[in-house]
PDB file of C-alpha atoms in Angstrom:
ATOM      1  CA  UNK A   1      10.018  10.340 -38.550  1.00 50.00           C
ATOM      2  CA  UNK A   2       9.999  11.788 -35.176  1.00 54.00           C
ATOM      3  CA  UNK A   3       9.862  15.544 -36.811  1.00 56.00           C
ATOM      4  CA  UNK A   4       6.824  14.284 -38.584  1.00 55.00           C
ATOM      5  CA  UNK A   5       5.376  13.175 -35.391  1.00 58.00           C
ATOM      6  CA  UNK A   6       6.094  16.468 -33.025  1.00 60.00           C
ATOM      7  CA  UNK A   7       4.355  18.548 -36.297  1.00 58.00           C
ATOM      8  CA  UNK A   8       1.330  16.136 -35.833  1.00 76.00           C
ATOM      9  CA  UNK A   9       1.087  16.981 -32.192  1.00 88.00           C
ATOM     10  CA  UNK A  10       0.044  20.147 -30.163  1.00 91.00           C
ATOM     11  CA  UNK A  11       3.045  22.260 -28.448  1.00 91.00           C
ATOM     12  CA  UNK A  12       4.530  21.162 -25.727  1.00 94.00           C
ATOM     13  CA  UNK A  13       5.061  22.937 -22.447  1.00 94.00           C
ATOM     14  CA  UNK A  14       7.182  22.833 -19.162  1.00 95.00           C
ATOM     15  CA  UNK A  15       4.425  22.177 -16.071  1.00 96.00           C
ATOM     16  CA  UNK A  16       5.429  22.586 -12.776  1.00 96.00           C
ATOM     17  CA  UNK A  17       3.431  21.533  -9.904  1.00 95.00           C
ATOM     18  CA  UNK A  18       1.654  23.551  -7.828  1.00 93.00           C
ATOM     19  CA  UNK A  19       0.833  22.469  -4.077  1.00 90.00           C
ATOM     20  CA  UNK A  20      -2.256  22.997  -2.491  1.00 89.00           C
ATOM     21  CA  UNK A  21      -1.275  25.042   0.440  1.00 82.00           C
ATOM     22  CA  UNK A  22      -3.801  24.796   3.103  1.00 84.00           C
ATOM     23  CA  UNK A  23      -4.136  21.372   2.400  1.00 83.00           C
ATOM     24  CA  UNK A  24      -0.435  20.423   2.197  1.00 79.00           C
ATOM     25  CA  UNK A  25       0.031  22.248   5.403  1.00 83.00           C
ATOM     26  CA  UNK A  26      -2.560  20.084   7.334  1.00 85.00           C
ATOM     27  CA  UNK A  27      -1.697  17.019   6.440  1.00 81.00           C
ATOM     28  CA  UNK A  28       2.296  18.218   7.428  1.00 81.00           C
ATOM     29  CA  UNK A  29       0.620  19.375  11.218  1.00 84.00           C
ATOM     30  CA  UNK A  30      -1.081  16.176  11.568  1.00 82.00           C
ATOM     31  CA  UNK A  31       2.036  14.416  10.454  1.00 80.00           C
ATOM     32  CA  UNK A  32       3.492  16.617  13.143  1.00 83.00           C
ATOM     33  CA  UNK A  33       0.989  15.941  15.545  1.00 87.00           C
ATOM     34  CA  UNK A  34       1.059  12.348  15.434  1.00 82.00           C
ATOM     35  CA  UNK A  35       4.840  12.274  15.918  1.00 83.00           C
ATOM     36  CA  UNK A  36       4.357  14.092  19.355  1.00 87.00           C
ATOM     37  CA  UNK A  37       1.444  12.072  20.551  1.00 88.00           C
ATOM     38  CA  UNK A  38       3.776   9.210  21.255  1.00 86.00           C
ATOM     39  CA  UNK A  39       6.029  11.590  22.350  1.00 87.00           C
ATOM     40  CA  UNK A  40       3.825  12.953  25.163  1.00 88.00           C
ATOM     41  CA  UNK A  41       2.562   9.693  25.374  1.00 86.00           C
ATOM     42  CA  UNK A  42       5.714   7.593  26.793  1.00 85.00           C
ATOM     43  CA  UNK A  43       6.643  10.902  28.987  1.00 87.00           C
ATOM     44  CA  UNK A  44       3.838  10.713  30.577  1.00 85.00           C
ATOM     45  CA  UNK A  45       3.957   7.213  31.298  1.00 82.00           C
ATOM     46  CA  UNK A  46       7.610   7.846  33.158  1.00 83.00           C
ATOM     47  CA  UNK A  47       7.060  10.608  34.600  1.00 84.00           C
ATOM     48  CA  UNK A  48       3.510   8.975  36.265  1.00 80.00           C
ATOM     49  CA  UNK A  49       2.964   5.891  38.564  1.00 77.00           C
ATOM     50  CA  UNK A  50       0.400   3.892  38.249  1.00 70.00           C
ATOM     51  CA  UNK A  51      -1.927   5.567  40.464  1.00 72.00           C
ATOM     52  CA  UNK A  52      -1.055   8.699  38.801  1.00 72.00           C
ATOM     53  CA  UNK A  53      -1.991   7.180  35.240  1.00 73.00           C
ATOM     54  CA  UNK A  54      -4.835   5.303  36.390  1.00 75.00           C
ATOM     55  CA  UNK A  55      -3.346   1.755  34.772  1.00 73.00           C
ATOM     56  CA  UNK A  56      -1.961  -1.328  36.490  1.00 77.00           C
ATOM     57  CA  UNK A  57       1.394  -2.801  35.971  1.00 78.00           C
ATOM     58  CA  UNK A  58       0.656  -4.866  32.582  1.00 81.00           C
ATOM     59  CA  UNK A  59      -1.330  -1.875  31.064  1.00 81.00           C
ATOM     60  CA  UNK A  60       0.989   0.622  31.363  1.00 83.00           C
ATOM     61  CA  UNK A  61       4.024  -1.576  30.310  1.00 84.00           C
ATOM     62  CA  UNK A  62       1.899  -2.253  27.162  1.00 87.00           C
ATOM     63  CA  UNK A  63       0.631   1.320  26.608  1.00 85.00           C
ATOM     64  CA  UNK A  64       4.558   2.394  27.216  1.00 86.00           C
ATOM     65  CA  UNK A  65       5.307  -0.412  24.234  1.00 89.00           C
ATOM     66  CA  UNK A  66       2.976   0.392  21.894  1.00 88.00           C
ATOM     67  CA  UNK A  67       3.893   4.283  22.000  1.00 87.00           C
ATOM     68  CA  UNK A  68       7.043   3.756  21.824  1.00 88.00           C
ATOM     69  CA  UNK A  69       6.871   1.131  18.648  1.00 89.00           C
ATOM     70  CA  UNK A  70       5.000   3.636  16.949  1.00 86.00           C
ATOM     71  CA  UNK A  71       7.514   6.734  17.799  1.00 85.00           C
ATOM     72  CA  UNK A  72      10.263   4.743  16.615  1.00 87.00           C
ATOM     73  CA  UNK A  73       9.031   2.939  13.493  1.00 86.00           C
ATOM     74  CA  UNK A  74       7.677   6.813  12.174  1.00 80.00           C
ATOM     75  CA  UNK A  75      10.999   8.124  13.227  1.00 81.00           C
ATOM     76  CA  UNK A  76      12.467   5.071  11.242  1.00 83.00           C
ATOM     77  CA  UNK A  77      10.253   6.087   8.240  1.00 76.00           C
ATOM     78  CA  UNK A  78      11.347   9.537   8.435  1.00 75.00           C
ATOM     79  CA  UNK A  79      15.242   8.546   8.079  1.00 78.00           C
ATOM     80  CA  UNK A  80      14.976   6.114   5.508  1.00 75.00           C
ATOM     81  CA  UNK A  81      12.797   8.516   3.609  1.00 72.00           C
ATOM     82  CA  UNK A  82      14.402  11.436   4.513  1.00 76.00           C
ATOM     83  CA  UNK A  83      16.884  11.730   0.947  1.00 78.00           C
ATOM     84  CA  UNK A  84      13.597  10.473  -1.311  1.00 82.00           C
ATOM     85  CA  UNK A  85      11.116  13.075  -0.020  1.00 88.00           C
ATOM     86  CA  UNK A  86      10.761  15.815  -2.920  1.00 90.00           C
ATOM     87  CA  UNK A  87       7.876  18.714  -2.852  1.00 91.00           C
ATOM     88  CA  UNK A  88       8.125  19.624  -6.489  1.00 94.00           C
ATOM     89  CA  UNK A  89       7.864  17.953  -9.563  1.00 96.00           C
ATOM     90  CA  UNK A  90       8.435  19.114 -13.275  1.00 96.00           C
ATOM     91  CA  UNK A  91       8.249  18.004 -16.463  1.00 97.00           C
ATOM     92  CA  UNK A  92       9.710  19.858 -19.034  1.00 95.00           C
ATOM     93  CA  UNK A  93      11.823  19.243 -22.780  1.00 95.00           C
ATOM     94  CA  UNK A  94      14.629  17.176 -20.613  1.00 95.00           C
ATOM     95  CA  UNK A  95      11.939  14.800 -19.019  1.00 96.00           C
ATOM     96  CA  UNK A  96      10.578  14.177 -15.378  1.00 96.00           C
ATOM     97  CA  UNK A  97      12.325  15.661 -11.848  1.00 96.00           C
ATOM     98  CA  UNK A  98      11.890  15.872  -8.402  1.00 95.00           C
ATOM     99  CA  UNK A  99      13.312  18.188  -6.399  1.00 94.00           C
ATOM    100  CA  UNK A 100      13.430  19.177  -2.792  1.00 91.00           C
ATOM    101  CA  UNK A 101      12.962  23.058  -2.666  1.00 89.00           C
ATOM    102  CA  UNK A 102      13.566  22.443   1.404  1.00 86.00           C
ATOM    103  CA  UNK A 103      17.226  22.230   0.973  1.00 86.00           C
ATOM    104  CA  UNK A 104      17.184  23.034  -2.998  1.00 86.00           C
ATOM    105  CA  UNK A 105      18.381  19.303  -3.543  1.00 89.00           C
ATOM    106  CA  UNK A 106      17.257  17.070  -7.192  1.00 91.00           C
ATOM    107  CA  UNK A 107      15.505  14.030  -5.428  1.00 92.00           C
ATOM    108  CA  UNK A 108      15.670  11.659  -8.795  1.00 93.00           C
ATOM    109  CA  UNK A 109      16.196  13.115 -12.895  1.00 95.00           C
ATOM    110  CA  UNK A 110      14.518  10.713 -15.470  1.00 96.00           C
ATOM    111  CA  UNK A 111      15.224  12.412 -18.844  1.00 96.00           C
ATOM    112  CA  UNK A 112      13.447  11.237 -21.772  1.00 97.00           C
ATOM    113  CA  UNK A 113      16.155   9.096 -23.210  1.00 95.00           C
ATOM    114  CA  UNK A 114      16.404   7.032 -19.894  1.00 96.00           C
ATOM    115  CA  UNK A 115      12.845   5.582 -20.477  1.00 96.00           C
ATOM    116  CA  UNK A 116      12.755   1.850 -21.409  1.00 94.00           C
ATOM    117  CA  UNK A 117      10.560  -0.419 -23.516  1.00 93.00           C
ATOM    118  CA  UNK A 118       8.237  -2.972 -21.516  1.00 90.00           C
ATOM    119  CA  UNK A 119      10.552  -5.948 -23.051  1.00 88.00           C
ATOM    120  CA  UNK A 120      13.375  -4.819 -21.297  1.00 85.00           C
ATOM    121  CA  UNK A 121      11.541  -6.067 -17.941  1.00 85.00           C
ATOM    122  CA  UNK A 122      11.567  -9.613 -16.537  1.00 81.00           C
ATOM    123  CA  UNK A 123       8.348  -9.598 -15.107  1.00 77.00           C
ATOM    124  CA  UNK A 124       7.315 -12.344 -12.555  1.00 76.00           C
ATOM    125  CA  UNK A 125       3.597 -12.685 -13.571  1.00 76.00           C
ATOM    126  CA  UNK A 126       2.394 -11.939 -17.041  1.00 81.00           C
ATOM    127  CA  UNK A 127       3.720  -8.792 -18.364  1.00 82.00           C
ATOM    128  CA  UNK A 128       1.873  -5.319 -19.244  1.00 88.00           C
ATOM    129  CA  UNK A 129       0.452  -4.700 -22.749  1.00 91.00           C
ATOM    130  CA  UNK A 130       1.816  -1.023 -22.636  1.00 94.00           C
ATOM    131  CA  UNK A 131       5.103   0.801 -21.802  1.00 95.00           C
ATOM    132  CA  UNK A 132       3.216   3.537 -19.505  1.00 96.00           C
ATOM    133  CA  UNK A 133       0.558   2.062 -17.319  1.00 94.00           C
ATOM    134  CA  UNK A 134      -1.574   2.520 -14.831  1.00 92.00           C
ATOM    135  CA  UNK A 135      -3.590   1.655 -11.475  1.00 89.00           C
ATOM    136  CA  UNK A 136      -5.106   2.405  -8.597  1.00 83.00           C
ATOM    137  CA  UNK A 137      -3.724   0.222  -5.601  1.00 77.00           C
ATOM    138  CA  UNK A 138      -6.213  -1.096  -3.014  1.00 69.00           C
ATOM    139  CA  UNK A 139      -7.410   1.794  -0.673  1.00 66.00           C
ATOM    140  CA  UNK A 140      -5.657   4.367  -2.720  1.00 66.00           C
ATOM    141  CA  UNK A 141      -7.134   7.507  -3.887  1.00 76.00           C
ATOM    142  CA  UNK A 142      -5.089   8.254  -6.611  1.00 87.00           C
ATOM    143  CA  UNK A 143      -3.686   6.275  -9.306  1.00 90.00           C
ATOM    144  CA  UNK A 144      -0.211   5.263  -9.747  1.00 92.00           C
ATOM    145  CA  UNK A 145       1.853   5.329 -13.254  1.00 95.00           C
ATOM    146  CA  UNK A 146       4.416   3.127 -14.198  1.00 94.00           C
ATOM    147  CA  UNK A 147       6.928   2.551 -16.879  1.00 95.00           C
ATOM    148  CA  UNK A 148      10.537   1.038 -17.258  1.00 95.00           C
ATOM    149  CA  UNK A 149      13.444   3.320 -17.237  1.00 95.00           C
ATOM    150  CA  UNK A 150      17.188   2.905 -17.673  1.00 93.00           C
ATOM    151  CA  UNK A 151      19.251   3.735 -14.218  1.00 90.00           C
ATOM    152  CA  UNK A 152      22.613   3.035 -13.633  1.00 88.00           C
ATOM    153  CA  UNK A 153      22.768   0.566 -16.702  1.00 87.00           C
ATOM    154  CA  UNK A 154      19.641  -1.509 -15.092  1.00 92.00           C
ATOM    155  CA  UNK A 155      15.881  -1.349 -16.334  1.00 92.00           C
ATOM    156  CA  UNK A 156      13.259  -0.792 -13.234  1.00 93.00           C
ATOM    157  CA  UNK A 157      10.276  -0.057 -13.328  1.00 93.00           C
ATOM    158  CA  UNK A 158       9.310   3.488 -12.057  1.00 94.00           C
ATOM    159  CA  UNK A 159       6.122   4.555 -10.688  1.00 92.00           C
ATOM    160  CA  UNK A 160       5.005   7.979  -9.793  1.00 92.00           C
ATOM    161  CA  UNK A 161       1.398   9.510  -8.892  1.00 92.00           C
ATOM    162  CA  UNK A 162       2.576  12.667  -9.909  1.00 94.00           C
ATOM    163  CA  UNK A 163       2.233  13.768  -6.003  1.00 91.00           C
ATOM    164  CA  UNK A 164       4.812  15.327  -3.680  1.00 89.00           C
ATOM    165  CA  UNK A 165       6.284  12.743  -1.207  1.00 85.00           C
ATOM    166  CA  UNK A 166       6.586  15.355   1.316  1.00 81.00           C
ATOM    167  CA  UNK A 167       4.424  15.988   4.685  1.00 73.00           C
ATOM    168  CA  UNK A 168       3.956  19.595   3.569  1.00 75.00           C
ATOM    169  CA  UNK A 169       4.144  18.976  -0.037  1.00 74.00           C
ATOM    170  CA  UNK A 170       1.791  16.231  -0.842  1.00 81.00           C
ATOM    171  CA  UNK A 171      -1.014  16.974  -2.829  1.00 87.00           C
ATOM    172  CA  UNK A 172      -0.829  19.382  -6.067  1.00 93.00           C
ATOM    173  CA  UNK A 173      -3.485  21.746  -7.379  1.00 92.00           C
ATOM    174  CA  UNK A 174      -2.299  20.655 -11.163  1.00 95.00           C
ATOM    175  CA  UNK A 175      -2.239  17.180 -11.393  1.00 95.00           C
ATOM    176  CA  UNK A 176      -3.847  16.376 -14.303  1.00 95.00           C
ATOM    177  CA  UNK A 177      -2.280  19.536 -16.252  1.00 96.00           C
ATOM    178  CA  UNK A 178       1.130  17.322 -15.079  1.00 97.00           C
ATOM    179  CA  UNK A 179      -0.385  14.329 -16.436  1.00 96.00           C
ATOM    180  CA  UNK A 180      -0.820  15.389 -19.532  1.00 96.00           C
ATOM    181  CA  UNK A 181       2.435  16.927 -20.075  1.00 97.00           C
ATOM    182  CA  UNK A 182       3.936  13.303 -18.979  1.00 97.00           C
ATOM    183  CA  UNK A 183       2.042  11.987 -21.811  1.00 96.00           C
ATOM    184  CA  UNK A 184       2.537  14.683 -24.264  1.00 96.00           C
ATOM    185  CA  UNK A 185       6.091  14.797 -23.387  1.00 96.00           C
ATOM    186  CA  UNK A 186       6.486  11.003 -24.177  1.00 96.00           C
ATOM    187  CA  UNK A 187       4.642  11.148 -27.097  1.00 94.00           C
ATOM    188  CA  UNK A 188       6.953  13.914 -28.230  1.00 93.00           C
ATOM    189  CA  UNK A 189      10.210  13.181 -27.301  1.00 94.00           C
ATOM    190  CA  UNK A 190       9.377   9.049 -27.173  1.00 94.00           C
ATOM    191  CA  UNK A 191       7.224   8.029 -29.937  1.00 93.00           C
ATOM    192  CA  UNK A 192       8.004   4.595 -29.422  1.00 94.00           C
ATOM    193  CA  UNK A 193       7.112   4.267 -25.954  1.00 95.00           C
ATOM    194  CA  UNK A 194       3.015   2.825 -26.232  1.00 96.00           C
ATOM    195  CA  UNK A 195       0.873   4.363 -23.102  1.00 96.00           C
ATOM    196  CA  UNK A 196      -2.142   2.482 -22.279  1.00 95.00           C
ATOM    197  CA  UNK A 197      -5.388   4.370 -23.603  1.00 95.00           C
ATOM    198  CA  UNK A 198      -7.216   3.942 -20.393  1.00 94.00           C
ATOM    199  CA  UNK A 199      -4.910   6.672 -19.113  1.00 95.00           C
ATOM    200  CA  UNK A 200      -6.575   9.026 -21.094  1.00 96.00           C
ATOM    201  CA  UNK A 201      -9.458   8.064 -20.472  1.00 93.00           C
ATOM    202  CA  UNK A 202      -9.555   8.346 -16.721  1.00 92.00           C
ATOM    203  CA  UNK A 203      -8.038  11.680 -16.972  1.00 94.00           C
ATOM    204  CA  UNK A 204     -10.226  12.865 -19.535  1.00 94.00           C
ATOM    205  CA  UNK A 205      -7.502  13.819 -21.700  1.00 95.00           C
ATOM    206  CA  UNK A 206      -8.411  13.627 -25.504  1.00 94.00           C
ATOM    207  CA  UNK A 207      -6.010  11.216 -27.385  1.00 92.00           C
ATOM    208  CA  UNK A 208      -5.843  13.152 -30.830  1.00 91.00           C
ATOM    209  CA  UNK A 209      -5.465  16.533 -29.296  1.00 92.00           C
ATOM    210  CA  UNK A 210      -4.023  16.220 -25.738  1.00 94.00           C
ATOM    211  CA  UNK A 211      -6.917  18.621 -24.622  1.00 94.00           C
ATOM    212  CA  UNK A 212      -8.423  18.031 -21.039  1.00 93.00           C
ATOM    213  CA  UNK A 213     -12.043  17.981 -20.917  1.00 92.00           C
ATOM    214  CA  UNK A 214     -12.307  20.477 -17.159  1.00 88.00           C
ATOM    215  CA  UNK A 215     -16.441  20.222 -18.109  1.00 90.00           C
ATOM    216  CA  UNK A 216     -16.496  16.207 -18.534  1.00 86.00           C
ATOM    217  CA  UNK A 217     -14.621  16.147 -15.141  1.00 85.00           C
ATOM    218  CA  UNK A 218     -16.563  18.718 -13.146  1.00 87.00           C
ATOM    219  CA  UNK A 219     -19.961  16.790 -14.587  1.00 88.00           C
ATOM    220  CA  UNK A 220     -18.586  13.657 -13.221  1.00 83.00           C
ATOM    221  CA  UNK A 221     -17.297  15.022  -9.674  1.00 82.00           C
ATOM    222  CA  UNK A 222     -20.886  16.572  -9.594  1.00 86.00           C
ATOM    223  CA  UNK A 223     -23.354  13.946  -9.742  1.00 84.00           C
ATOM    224  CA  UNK A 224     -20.456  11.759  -8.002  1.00 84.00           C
ATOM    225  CA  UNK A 225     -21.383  14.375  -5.004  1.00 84.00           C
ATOM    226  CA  UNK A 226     -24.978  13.714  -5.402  1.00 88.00           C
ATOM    227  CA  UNK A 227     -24.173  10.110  -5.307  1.00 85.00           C
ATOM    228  CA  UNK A 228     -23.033  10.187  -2.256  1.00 86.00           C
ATOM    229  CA  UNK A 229     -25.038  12.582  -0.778  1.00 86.00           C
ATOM    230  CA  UNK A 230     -28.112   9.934  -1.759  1.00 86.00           C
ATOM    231  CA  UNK A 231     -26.108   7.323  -0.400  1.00 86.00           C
ATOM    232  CA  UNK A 232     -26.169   8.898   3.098  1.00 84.00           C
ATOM    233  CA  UNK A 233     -29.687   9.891   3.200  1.00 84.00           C
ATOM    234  CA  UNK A 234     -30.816   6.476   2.471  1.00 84.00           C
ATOM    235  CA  UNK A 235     -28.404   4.826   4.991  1.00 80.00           C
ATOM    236  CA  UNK A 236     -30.052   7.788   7.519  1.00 74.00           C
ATOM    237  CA  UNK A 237     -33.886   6.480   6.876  1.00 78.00           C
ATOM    238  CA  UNK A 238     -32.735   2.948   6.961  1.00 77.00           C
ATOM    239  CA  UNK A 239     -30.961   3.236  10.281  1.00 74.00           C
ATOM    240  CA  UNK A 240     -33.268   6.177  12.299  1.00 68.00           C
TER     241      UNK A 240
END
């Protein structure tokens, strides 16, 4: 059965991501940056009186605590992040990993066989009609995915965005080339896992063939531009 399936479907390839340099690298200085604001910030405010800073008593001892809440609760991010950061991610015949090529370390390893079925899941509100969905949370730019998967003898539900969770790894030039090889992949390797349809749909990836429609994408990115390019003149009349 699942021989008959793979024949049905086009070949399928290893992808692994590729970050967007420049961009990756200033979103990793501002991460940078902001780390040393606070930094400068609370020196200064020791090293400085109050005539020297230009603040009374009760400003400075709240400028001094809200620096210092911020330096710590990054620096707090940073460690308890520190082991789940990965830059790279690649899905190939095995399944899905993450790996750190900072210090050459596998972040997480989801093969194929470790993904679950939807039942497996006690969800608290009413449960998903697919085994791969997705979403985009509030504020969020990109979508998330998520699906059940078998770790450590316990179903959880995974989600991924199929970006780096690194400062200088973030954002990858080949998302939706991963995308479809997650879907491809499961569809090859796990026919019975169902993935919601609006998946392909928002990534313009063609259910029957797996093909990604680059022209549908670029037409939609386009007159999104001009969109928003109307939207500004008209908010420019309306307020000058």
């Amino acid at each position: 059965m699942q021989n008959q399936i793979k024949k049905s479907l086009p070949p399928f390839k290893a992808v692994t991501s590729k970050p967007m340099v420049f961009i990756n690298i200033i979103l990793g200085l501002f991460g940078v940056f902001f780390l040393l604001f606070f930094l400068a910030g609370i020196i200064f405010i020791m090293t400085n009186s109050f005539e020297e800073t230009g603040l009374d008593e009760i400003a400075t001892i709240a400028f001094f605590l809200i620096f210092l809440f911020a330096l710590v609760s990054f620096s707090a991010l940073l460690f308890y992040y520190r082991k789940r950061m990965y830059t790279t991610t690649i899905i190939d015949e095995k399944g899905v990993r993450y790996l750190n090529k900072f210090n050459n370390a596998i972040v997480k390893d989801l093969p194929w066989s470790c993904f679950a079925k939807k039942e497996k899941v006690e969800y608290i509100l009413e449960p998903p009609k697919y085994d791969v969905n997705s979403n985009t949370p509030m504020k969020a730019v990109f979508d998330q995915f998520y699906w059940p998967v078998l770790i450590n003898d316990k179903v959880i539900v995974h989600n991924n965005a199929f970006l780096g969770k690194h400062f200088f790894s973030m954002i990858y030039s080949n998302r939706l080339e991963l995308i479809r090889a997650f879907v491809l992949g499961t569809a090859y390797y796990r026919p019975d896992i169902t993935i919601d349809p609006a998946i392909f749909v928002k990534h313009y990836i063609d259910p029957e063939n797996y093909v990604i429609n680059y022209r549908q994408r670029r037409q939609i990115q386009f007159f999104g531009f001009l969109f928003c390019v109307l939207i500004l003149v008209i908010l420019y009349f309306v307020v000058y």
